[in-house]
XYZ file of N, CA and C in Angstrom:
207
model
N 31.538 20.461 -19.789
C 30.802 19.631 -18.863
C 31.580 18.352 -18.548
N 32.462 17.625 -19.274
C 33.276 16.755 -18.987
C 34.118 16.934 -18.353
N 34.799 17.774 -18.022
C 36.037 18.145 -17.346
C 35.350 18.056 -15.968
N 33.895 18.706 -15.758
C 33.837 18.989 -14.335
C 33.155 17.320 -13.738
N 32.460 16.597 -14.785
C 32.582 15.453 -13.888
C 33.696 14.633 -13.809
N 34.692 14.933 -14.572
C 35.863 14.259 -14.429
C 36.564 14.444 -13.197
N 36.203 16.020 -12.986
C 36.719 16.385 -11.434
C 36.189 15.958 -10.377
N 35.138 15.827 -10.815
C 33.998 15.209 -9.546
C 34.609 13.747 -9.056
N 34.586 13.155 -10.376
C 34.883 11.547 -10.054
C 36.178 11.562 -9.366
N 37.471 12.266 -9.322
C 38.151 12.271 -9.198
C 38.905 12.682 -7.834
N 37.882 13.415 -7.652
C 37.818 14.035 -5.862
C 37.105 12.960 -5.446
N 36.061 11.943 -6.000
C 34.999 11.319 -4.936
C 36.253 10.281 -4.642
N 37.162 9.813 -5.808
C 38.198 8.911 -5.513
C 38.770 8.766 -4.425
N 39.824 9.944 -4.737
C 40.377 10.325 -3.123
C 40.261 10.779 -1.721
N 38.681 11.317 -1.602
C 37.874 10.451 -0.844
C 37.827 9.218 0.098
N 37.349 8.191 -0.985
C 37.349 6.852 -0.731
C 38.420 5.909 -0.481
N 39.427 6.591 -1.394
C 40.995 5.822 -0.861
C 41.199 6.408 0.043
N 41.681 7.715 0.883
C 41.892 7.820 1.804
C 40.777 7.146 2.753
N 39.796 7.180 2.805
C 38.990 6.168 3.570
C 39.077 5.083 3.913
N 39.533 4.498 3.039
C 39.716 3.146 2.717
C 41.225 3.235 3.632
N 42.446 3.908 3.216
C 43.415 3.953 4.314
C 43.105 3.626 5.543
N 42.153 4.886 5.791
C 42.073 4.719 7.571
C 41.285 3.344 8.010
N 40.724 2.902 7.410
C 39.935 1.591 7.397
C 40.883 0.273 7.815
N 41.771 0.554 6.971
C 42.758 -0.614 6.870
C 43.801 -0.261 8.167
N 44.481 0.881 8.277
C 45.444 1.396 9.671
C 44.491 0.882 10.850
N 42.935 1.095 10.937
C 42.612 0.834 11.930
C 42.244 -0.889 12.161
N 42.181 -1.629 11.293
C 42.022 -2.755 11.081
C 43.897 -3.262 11.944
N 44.434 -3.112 11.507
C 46.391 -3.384 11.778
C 46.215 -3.156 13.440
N 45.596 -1.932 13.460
C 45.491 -1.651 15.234
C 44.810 -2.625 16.043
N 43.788 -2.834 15.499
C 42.702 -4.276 16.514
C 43.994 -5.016 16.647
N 43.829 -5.527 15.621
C 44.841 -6.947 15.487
C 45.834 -6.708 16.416
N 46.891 -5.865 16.453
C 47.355 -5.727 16.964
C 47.469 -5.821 18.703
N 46.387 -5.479 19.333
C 45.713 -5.339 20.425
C 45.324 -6.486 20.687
N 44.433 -7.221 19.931
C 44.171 -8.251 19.930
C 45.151 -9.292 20.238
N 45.999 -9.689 19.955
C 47.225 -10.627 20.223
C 47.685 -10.403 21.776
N 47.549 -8.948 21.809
C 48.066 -9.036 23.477
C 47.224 -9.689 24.367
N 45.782 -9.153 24.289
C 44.445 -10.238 24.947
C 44.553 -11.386 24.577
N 44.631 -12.166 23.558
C 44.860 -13.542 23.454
C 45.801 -14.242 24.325
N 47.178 -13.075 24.155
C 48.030 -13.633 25.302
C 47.823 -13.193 26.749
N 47.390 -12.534 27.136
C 47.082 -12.111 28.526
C 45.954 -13.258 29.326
N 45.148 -13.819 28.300
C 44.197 -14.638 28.596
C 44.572 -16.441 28.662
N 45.880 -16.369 27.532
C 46.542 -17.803 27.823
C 47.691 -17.911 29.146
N 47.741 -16.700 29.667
C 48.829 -16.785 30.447
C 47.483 -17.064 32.027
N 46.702 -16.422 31.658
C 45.558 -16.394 33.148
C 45.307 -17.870 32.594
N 44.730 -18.133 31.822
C 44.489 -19.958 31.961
C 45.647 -20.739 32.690
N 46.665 -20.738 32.271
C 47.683 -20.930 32.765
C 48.164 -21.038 34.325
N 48.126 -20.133 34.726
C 48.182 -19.873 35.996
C 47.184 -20.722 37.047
N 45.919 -20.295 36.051
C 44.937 -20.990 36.966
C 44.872 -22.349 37.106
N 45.337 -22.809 36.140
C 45.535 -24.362 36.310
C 46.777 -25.202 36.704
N 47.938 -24.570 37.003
C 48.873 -24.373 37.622
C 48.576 -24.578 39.110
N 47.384 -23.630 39.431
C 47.460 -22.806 40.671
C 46.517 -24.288 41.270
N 45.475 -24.938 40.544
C 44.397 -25.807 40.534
C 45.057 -27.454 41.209
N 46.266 -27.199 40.163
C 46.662 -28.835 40.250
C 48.295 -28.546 41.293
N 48.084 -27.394 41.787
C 49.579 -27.632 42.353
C 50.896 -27.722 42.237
N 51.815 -28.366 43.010
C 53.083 -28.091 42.916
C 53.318 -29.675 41.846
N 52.550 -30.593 42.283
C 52.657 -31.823 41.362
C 52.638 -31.829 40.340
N 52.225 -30.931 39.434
C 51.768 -30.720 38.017
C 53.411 -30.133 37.400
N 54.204 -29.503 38.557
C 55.906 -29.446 38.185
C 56.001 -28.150 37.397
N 54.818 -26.868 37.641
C 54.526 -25.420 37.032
C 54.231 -24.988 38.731
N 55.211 -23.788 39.022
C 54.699 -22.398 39.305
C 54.123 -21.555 39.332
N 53.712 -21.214 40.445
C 52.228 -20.189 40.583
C 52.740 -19.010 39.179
N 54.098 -18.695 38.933
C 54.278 -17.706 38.497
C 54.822 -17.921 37.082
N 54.991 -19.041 36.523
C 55.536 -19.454 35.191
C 54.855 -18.673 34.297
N 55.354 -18.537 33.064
C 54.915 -18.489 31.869
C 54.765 -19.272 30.828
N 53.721 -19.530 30.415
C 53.156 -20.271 29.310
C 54.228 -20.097 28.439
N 54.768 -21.706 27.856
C 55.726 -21.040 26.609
C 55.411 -20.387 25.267
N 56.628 -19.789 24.699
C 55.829 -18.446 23.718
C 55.568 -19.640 22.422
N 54.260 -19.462 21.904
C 53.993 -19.938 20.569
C 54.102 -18.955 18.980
N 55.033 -19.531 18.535
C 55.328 -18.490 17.340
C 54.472 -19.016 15.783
C-alpha cells in the first residue's frame, strides 16, 4: 500500500510542475508583449504632442521617442 501512494504522490507532482512550467512560459509571454504596448503607446503620446505643439517644440511629426533602457 505504500508504494502505490508513493506513486500517486509522485505522478500528482509532475503534474503540478509541469503546470507550474506552463504557468511561468506563459507569464515570460505577457511580459513580453507587454513592453511592446508600453512602447507603441509612448511613441503615440509622443507624436501627439509633437503634432499639438508644432514645429516650435523642435520634434517631428515623425520622430521617435528616445529609447529608455
Amino acid at each position: 500500500m505504500h508504494c502505490t501512494l508513493w506513486e500517486r504522490a509522485c505522478s500528482q507532482m509532475r503534474c503540478i510542475s509541469h503546470h507550474l512550467s506552463r504557468l511561468t512560459h506563459r507569464f515570460r509571454e505577457q511580459a513580453r508583449s507587454h513592453r511592446g504596448n508600453v512602447w507603441s503607446q509612448g511613441e503615440l503620446t509622443t507624436q501627439q504632442s509633437c503634432h499639438r505643439h508644432g514645429a516650435r517644440s523642435g520634434c517631428a511629426s515623425g520622430d521617435r521617442p528616445p529609447r529608455v533602457r
